[in-house]
């Protein structure tokens, strides 16, 4: 959904992985971050950061729904859901603007990271995203939908609901009309 905010997708013909010199699983790996940090840094800075991107209407509608009725678990790493005001976001793959030194763990601003990947302590600065070869973000705890209503303090209004949001999602007829009503 961030493509509507001017952020390209990953794997389409015009996506950021199109025409890369090596497979993205190599470029965006933990191994490349440490063994070839310049390649990693150049790719990330040239292809993944869009600091001027703004949340679009879809981000805003989802934020309103989540703030009233639930939470969002997203694979997006661009922080546009939070910028839209969503107070209940779990960024499953982390986010690009959670930048830190891999050695001393000190937080680093985007502006400082944009100047280079080497930290003053000698460590490598990196975005807080899940790279190939790393485990998934530890803040994500699976919740079985059947148990959502059984947790203390939860009632039927707070049961887990899931709406898959992908560019490939196609809805027809009444399903499309119902979804439109829910987002209004």
XYZ file of N, CA and C in Angstrom:
552
model
N 0.806 -1.192 0.000
C 0.000 0.000 0.000
C 0.854 1.263 0.000
N 2.120 1.151 0.303
C 3.008 2.322 0.291
C 3.385 2.751 -1.118
N 3.091 1.910 -2.102
C 3.352 2.327 -3.483
C 2.531 3.569 -3.826
N 1.374 3.716 -3.192
C 0.533 4.898 -3.415
C 1.133 6.151 -2.777
N 2.183 5.975 -1.999
C 2.908 7.104 -1.402
C 4.229 7.365 -2.118
N 4.430 6.678 -3.248
C 5.637 6.895 -4.036
C 6.806 5.992 -3.689
N 6.566 4.977 -2.876
C 7.618 4.022 -2.521
C 7.467 2.802 -3.416
N 8.489 2.460 -4.201
C 8.347 1.312 -5.102
C 8.249 0.002 -4.329
N 7.610 -0.980 -4.969
C 7.576 -2.300 -4.360
C 8.937 -2.973 -4.582
N 9.009 -4.238 -4.249
C 10.296 -4.919 -4.310
C 10.501 -5.730 -5.584
N 9.553 -6.554 -5.945
C 9.810 -7.567 -6.958
C 9.123 -7.357 -8.300
N 8.414 -6.265 -8.505
C 7.768 -6.043 -9.806
C 8.807 -5.624 -10.844
N 8.351 -5.423 -12.082
C 9.260 -5.008 -13.152
C 9.893 -3.652 -12.879
N 9.239 -2.825 -12.102
C 9.799 -1.507 -11.753
C 10.220 -1.445 -10.286
N 10.232 -2.591 -9.614
C 10.575 -2.641 -8.197
C 12.062 -2.458 -7.938
N 12.403 -2.295 -6.674
C 13.803 -2.005 -6.325
C 14.741 -3.183 -6.580
N 14.201 -4.396 -6.679
C 15.056 -5.544 -6.960
C 15.315 -5.744 -8.451
N 14.602 -5.043 -9.299
C 14.755 -5.209 -10.735
C 16.113 -4.664 -11.190
N 16.893 -5.502 -11.842
C 18.160 -5.066 -12.402
C 19.307 -4.948 -11.414
N 19.167 -5.519 -10.220
C 20.259 -5.436 -9.252
C 21.412 -6.346 -9.671
N 22.610 -6.006 -9.221
C 23.815 -6.724 -9.625
C 23.902 -8.127 -9.032
N 23.277 -8.321 -7.873
C 23.276 -9.615 -7.195
C 21.876 -9.854 -6.650
N 21.555 -11.088 -6.329
C 20.218 -11.351 -5.775
C 19.989 -10.540 -4.491
N 18.761 -10.069 -4.274
C 18.483 -9.293 -3.065
C 18.762 -10.085 -1.788
N 18.610 -11.410 -1.861
C 18.894 -12.240 -0.701
C 20.369 -12.180 -0.317
N 21.218 -11.794 -1.247
C 22.641 -11.607 -0.965
C 22.891 -10.170 -0.499
N 22.410 -9.213 -1.272
C 22.673 -7.796 -0.954
C 22.127 -7.431 0.419
N 20.905 -7.894 0.729
C 20.262 -7.526 1.997
C 20.426 -8.606 3.054
N 21.594 -9.207 3.083
C 21.860 -10.268 4.064
C 22.748 -9.742 5.185
N 22.685 -10.454 6.284
C 23.550 -10.161 7.418
C 25.016 -10.303 7.017
N 25.303 -11.284 6.191
C 26.671 -11.516 5.722
C 27.204 -10.309 4.939
N 26.398 -9.780 4.019
C 26.837 -8.625 3.232
C 26.996 -7.386 4.113
N 26.089 -7.210 5.070
C 26.195 -6.073 5.991
C 27.576 -6.019 6.637
N 28.086 -7.156 7.074
C 29.363 -7.177 7.787
C 30.583 -7.412 6.896
N 30.425 -8.199 5.827
C 31.569 -8.513 4.970
C 31.769 -7.515 3.828
N 30.683 -6.913 3.360
C 30.742 -5.930 2.273
C 29.814 -4.759 2.603
N 30.121 -4.081 3.684
C 29.193 -3.050 4.170
C 28.934 -1.917 3.175
N 29.889 -1.600 2.315
C 29.659 -0.522 1.341
C 28.572 -0.911 0.342
N 28.586 -2.153 -0.129
C 27.549 -2.632 -1.043
C 26.180 -2.567 -0.372
N 26.099 -3.067 0.853
C 24.845 -3.039 1.598
C 24.358 -1.601 1.762
N 25.225 -0.750 2.260
C 24.878 0.652 2.523
C 24.416 1.365 1.249
N 25.178 1.223 0.172
C 24.815 1.888 -1.080
C 23.446 1.439 -1.572
N 23.179 0.142 -1.514
C 21.893 -0.359 -1.983
C 20.746 0.183 -1.128
N 20.909 0.099 0.175
C 19.852 0.558 1.079
C 19.597 2.056 0.902
N 20.645 2.850 0.872
C 20.465 4.302 0.774
C 19.892 4.722 -0.581
N 20.277 4.054 -1.641
C 19.827 4.440 -2.980
C 18.455 3.885 -3.347
N 18.022 2.820 -2.667
C 16.807 2.134 -3.092
C 15.705 1.997 -2.048
N 16.011 2.165 -0.788
C 15.008 1.842 0.222
C 14.534 3.018 1.058
N 15.286 4.069 1.110
C 14.877 5.228 1.914
C 14.148 6.252 1.050
N 12.988 6.663 1.545
C 12.173 7.694 0.903
C 11.695 8.640 2.004
N 12.609 9.457 2.526
C 12.268 10.279 3.688
C 11.167 11.308 3.430
N 10.892 11.639 2.178
C 9.844 12.607 1.881
C 8.478 11.964 1.648
N 8.401 10.634 1.677
C 7.129 9.940 1.475
C 6.185 10.253 2.631
N 4.923 10.395 2.306
C 3.888 10.693 3.299
C 2.834 9.595 3.272
N 2.184 9.344 4.414
C 1.107 8.354 4.433
C 0.001 8.753 3.458
N -0.631 7.763 2.859
C -1.737 8.023 1.949
C -3.057 7.715 2.645
N -4.141 7.846 1.909
C -5.477 7.653 2.465
C -5.663 6.254 3.045
N -5.066 5.260 2.418
C -5.187 3.880 2.925
C -4.526 3.775 4.297
N -3.326 4.331 4.455
C -2.664 4.328 5.767
C -3.554 5.009 6.812
N -4.141 6.137 6.447
C -4.960 6.905 7.382
C -6.219 6.151 7.790
N -6.887 5.509 6.831
C -8.099 4.732 7.143
C -7.762 3.546 8.038
N -6.682 2.854 7.725
C -6.282 1.712 8.551
C -5.906 2.177 9.951
N -5.238 3.299 10.062
C -4.891 3.848 11.377
C -6.150 4.132 12.185
N -7.147 4.719 11.556
C -8.395 5.031 12.260
C -9.077 3.750 12.747
N -9.118 2.733 11.883
C -9.740 1.460 12.266
C -8.969 0.820 13.415
N -7.651 0.767 13.308
C -6.831 0.130 14.345
C -6.897 0.884 15.663
N -6.898 2.187 15.608
C -6.952 2.971 16.843
C -8.284 2.789 17.564
N -9.321 2.424 16.813
C -10.634 2.212 17.417
C -10.882 0.751 17.774
N -10.405 -0.174 16.916
C -10.842 -1.562 17.040
C -9.743 -2.606 17.183
N -8.487 -2.281 17.013
C -7.512 -3.366 17.046
C -6.107 -2.923 16.758
N -5.366 -3.776 16.069
C -3.956 -3.524 15.816
C -3.596 -3.974 14.406
N -2.450 -3.506 13.954
C -1.941 -3.848 12.634
C -0.595 -4.538 12.785
N -0.446 -5.676 12.137
C 0.843 -6.342 11.998
C 1.216 -6.163 10.535
N 2.348 -5.511 10.281
C 2.717 -5.177 8.910
C 4.126 -5.642 8.583
N 4.337 -5.937 7.313
C 5.678 -6.230 6.824
C 6.360 -4.965 6.322
N 5.613 -3.876 6.218
C 6.192 -2.630 5.720
C 7.251 -2.116 6.689
N 8.324 -1.589 6.135
C 9.444 -1.117 6.955
C 9.623 0.388 6.830
N 8.633 1.073 6.246
C 8.766 2.493 5.917
C 8.235 3.451 6.975
N 7.615 2.989 8.025
C 7.024 3.749 9.137
C 5.814 4.592 8.744
N 5.273 4.448 7.553
C 4.141 5.272 7.149
C 2.887 4.968 7.968
N 2.747 3.743 8.468
C 1.599 3.434 9.318
C 1.645 4.251 10.604
N 2.799 4.343 11.209
C 2.948 5.162 12.424
C 2.772 6.653 12.111
N 3.331 7.079 10.990
C 3.180 8.481 10.606
C 1.722 8.854 10.370
N 0.911 7.871 9.962
C -0.511 8.109 9.739
C -1.278 8.206 11.057
N -0.599 7.948 12.162
C -1.234 8.057 13.472
C -1.647 6.739 14.088
N -1.296 5.622 13.452
C -1.649 4.321 14.008
C -0.835 4.085 15.277
N -1.547 3.915 16.382
C -0.893 3.725 17.680
C -0.712 2.256 18.040
N -1.186 1.375 17.162
C -1.150 -0.055 17.456
C -0.538 -0.819 16.289
N 0.743 -0.594 16.050
C 1.430 -1.200 14.918
C 2.542 -2.122 15.409
N 2.595 -3.306 14.858
C 3.741 -4.191 15.043
C 4.417 -4.298 13.685
N 5.646 -3.846 13.628
C 6.420 -3.878 12.383
C 7.192 -5.189 12.352
N 6.585 -6.164 11.694
C 7.072 -7.539 11.691
C 8.515 -7.655 11.222
N 8.912 -6.834 10.255
C 10.277 -6.859 9.735
C 11.091 -5.659 10.200
N 10.660 -4.991 11.260
C 11.367 -3.831 11.779
C 11.052 -2.589 10.964
N 11.872 -1.540 11.144
C 11.679 -0.351 10.315
C 13.007 0.308 9.998
N 13.033 0.950 8.868
C 14.265 1.558 8.347
C 14.801 2.689 9.220
N 13.928 3.320 9.984
C 14.348 4.498 10.745
C 14.726 4.172 12.179
N 14.707 2.908 12.536
C 15.235 2.450 13.816
C 16.695 2.084 13.546
N 17.538 3.097 13.484
C 18.932 2.937 13.048
C 19.837 2.915 14.280
N 20.816 2.019 14.256
C 21.702 1.895 15.412
C 23.048 1.316 14.985
N 24.016 1.440 15.872
C 25.331 0.854 15.646
C 25.278 -0.611 16.056
N 25.736 -1.486 15.184
C 25.694 -2.916 15.467
C 26.690 -3.335 16.553
N 27.660 -2.476 16.859
C 28.663 -2.805 17.880
C 28.262 -2.288 19.261
N 28.012 -0.987 19.376
C 27.716 -0.396 20.689
C 26.222 -0.217 20.942
N 25.398 -0.463 19.933
C 23.929 -0.391 20.004
C 23.383 1.026 20.173
N 24.225 2.037 20.029
C 23.770 3.423 20.144
C 22.837 3.760 18.983
N 21.738 4.467 19.294
C 20.797 4.926 18.260
C 21.496 5.967 17.392
N 21.143 5.966 16.109
C 21.730 6.891 15.143
C 20.589 7.496 14.332
N 20.651 8.784 14.073
C 19.604 9.431 13.281
C 19.769 9.083 11.810
N 18.686 9.223 11.060
C 18.754 8.999 9.615
C 19.766 9.950 8.984
N 19.766 11.191 9.432
C 20.686 12.196 8.880
C 22.141 11.781 9.068
N 22.470 11.218 10.223
C 23.839 10.753 10.451
C 24.152 9.498 9.627
N 23.172 8.598 9.519
C 23.372 7.394 8.712
C 23.570 7.765 7.244
N 22.886 8.781 6.788
C 23.001 9.214 5.388
C 24.422 9.699 5.072
N 25.207 10.018 6.090
C 26.593 10.478 5.887
C 27.575 9.312 5.744
N 27.177 8.119 6.195
C 28.069 6.966 6.093
C 27.696 5.873 7.074
N 28.208 4.676 6.830
C 27.831 3.523 7.643
C 28.770 3.251 8.812
N 29.880 3.973 8.920
C 30.825 3.708 9.999
C 30.497 4.571 11.211
N 30.374 3.921 12.361
C 30.075 4.630 13.601
C 31.370 5.076 14.270
N 31.271 6.067 15.124
C 32.452 6.612 15.806
C 33.160 5.578 16.674
N 32.444 4.520 17.108
C 33.069 3.478 17.930
C 33.771 2.430 17.071
N 33.618 2.536 15.743
C 34.221 1.565 14.842
C 33.237 0.522 14.341
N 32.016 0.534 14.880
C 31.004 -0.417 14.454
C 30.344 -0.008 13.147
N 29.503 -0.881 12.653
C 28.759 -0.637 11.422
C 27.353 -0.198 11.796
N 26.939 0.920 11.236
C 25.580 1.420 11.458
C 24.645 0.673 10.528
N 23.474 0.345 11.049
C 22.524 -0.420 10.258
C 21.097 -0.018 10.577
N 20.200 -0.222 9.607
C 18.779 -0.019 9.899
C 18.235 -1.207 10.680
N 17.223 -0.968 11.482
C 16.628 -2.024 12.303
C 15.603 -2.839 11.550
N 16.024 -3.417 10.444
C 15.155 -4.286 9.659
C 15.687 -5.712 9.721
N 14.812 -6.663 9.472
C 15.222 -8.059 9.449
C 15.902 -8.331 8.114
N 17.134 -8.776 8.185
C 17.903 -9.092 6.974
C 17.820 -10.585 6.687
N 18.121 -10.941 5.451
C 18.217 -12.354 5.125
C 19.305 -12.965 6.004
N 18.998 -14.074 6.629
C 19.937 -14.731 7.536
C 19.683 -14.400 8.990
N 18.756 -13.483 9.267
C 18.423 -13.116 10.646
C 17.037 -13.648 10.992
N 16.771 -13.720 12.292
C 15.446 -14.118 12.752
C 14.463 -12.959 12.659
N 13.190 -13.287 12.736
C 12.129 -12.282 12.703
C 12.154 -11.457 13.980
N 11.710 -10.211 13.852
C 11.615 -9.264 14.946
C 11.016 -9.925 16.194
N 11.706 -9.832 17.319
C 11.292 -10.476 18.558
C 10.037 -9.922 19.189
N 9.577 -8.722 18.805
C 8.370 -8.159 19.417
C 7.099 -8.843 18.923
N 7.187 -9.639 17.891
C 6.010 -10.272 17.300
C 5.745 -11.594 17.986
N 4.661 -11.668 18.705
C 4.264 -12.895 19.358
C 3.005 -13.413 18.684
N 3.026 -14.651 18.204
C 1.837 -15.160 17.532
C 0.664 -15.276 18.489
N -0.516 -14.928 18.003
C -1.741 -15.054 18.776
C -2.692 -15.900 17.956
N -3.177 -16.975 18.533
C -4.132 -17.817 17.830
C -5.492 -17.130 17.883
N -6.151 -16.961 16.735
C -7.419 -16.249 16.714
C -8.451 -16.799 17.696
N -8.457 -18.095 17.927
C -9.418 -18.684 18.853
C -9.185 -18.277 20.295
N -7.967 -17.857 20.621
C -7.659 -17.460 21.989
C -7.795 -15.968 22.227
N -8.003 -15.195 21.192
C -8.019 -13.744 21.337
C -9.108 -13.284 22.292
N -10.302 -13.881 22.210
C -11.403 -13.445 23.057
C -11.285 -13.996 24.477
N -10.448 -15.002 24.689
C -10.321 -15.637 25.998
C -9.307 -14.948 26.892
N -8.532 -14.024 26.336
C -7.546 -13.337 27.151
C -8.259 -12.420 28.138
N -7.729 -12.245 29.348
C -8.376 -11.393 30.336
C -8.595 -9.980 29.798
N -9.772 -9.436 30.101
C -10.067 -8.064 29.712
C -10.459 -7.912 28.253
N -10.636 -9.002 27.544
C -10.993 -8.916 26.122
C -12.438 -9.375 25.948
N -13.165 -8.704 25.107
C -14.497 -9.167 24.752
C -14.574 -9.301 23.243
N -15.746 -9.609 22.729
C -15.889 -9.885 21.305
C -15.494 -8.697 20.436
N -15.611 -7.470 20.939
C -15.240 -6.299 20.150
C -13.745 -6.244 19.903
N -12.955 -6.971 20.689
C -11.501 -6.906 20.576
C -10.896 -8.203 20.041
N -11.709 -9.046 19.438
C -11.166 -10.266 18.874
C -10.254 -9.940 17.705
N -9.299 -10.822 17.492
C -8.345 -10.657 16.403
C -9.051 -10.733 15.061
N -8.831 -9.733 14.244
C -9.356 -9.720 12.877
C -8.187 -9.490 11.952
N -8.248 -10.091 10.801
C -7.148 -9.967 9.859
C -7.682 -9.551 8.500
N -7.100 -8.519 7.931
C -7.422 -8.076 6.590
C -6.130 -8.067 5.794
N -5.966 -9.023 4.870
C -4.728 -9.029 4.089
C -4.706 -7.842 3.135
N -3.661 -7.072 3.196
C -3.534 -5.892 2.344
C -2.339 -6.073 1.442
N -2.616 -6.377 0.201
C -1.566 -6.573 -0.784
C -2.048 -5.989 -2.084
N -1.139 -5.622 -2.907
C -1.520 -5.114 -4.227
C -2.254 -6.171 -5.020
N -2.006 -7.432 -4.735
C -2.623 -8.498 -5.511
C -4.021 -8.863 -5.019
N -4.463 -8.266 -3.918
C -5.784 -8.556 -3.380
C -6.854 -8.049 -4.345
N -7.734 -8.941 -4.780
C -8.802 -8.575 -5.695
C -10.133 -8.968 -5.060
N -11.013 -8.023 -4.899
C -12.334 -8.285 -4.342
C -13.382 -7.916 -5.372
N -14.449 -8.706 -5.410
C -15.516 -8.442 -6.362
C -16.843 -8.352 -5.636
N -17.777 -7.690 -6.262
C -19.164 -7.673 -5.818
C -19.350 -7.211 -4.395
N -20.141 -8.002 -3.628
C -20.516 -7.607 -2.272
C -19.311 -7.524 -1.337
N -18.330 -8.394 -1.502
C -17.141 -8.326 -0.645
C -16.468 -6.965 -0.792
N -16.366 -6.478 -2.026
C -15.739 -5.182 -2.275
C -16.584 -4.064 -1.668
N -17.905 -4.138 -1.814
C -18.783 -3.122 -1.248
C -18.690 -3.105 0.264
N -18.684 -4.297 0.895
C -18.593 -4.375 2.355
C -17.269 -3.817 2.856
N -16.174 -4.125 2.184
C -14.876 -3.614 2.585
C -14.873 -2.091 2.492
N -15.428 -1.567 1.397
C -15.502 -0.111 1.234
C -16.277 0.541 2.360
N -17.393 -0.073 2.785
C -18.182 0.475 3.894
C -17.382 0.451 5.192
N -16.624 -0.622 5.439
C -15.839 -0.730 6.664
C -14.735 0.320 6.712
N -14.155 0.659 5.567
C -13.071 1.637 5.540
C -13.585 3.066 5.601
N -14.870 3.293 5.274
C -15.446 4.649 5.340
C -15.727 5.088 6.750
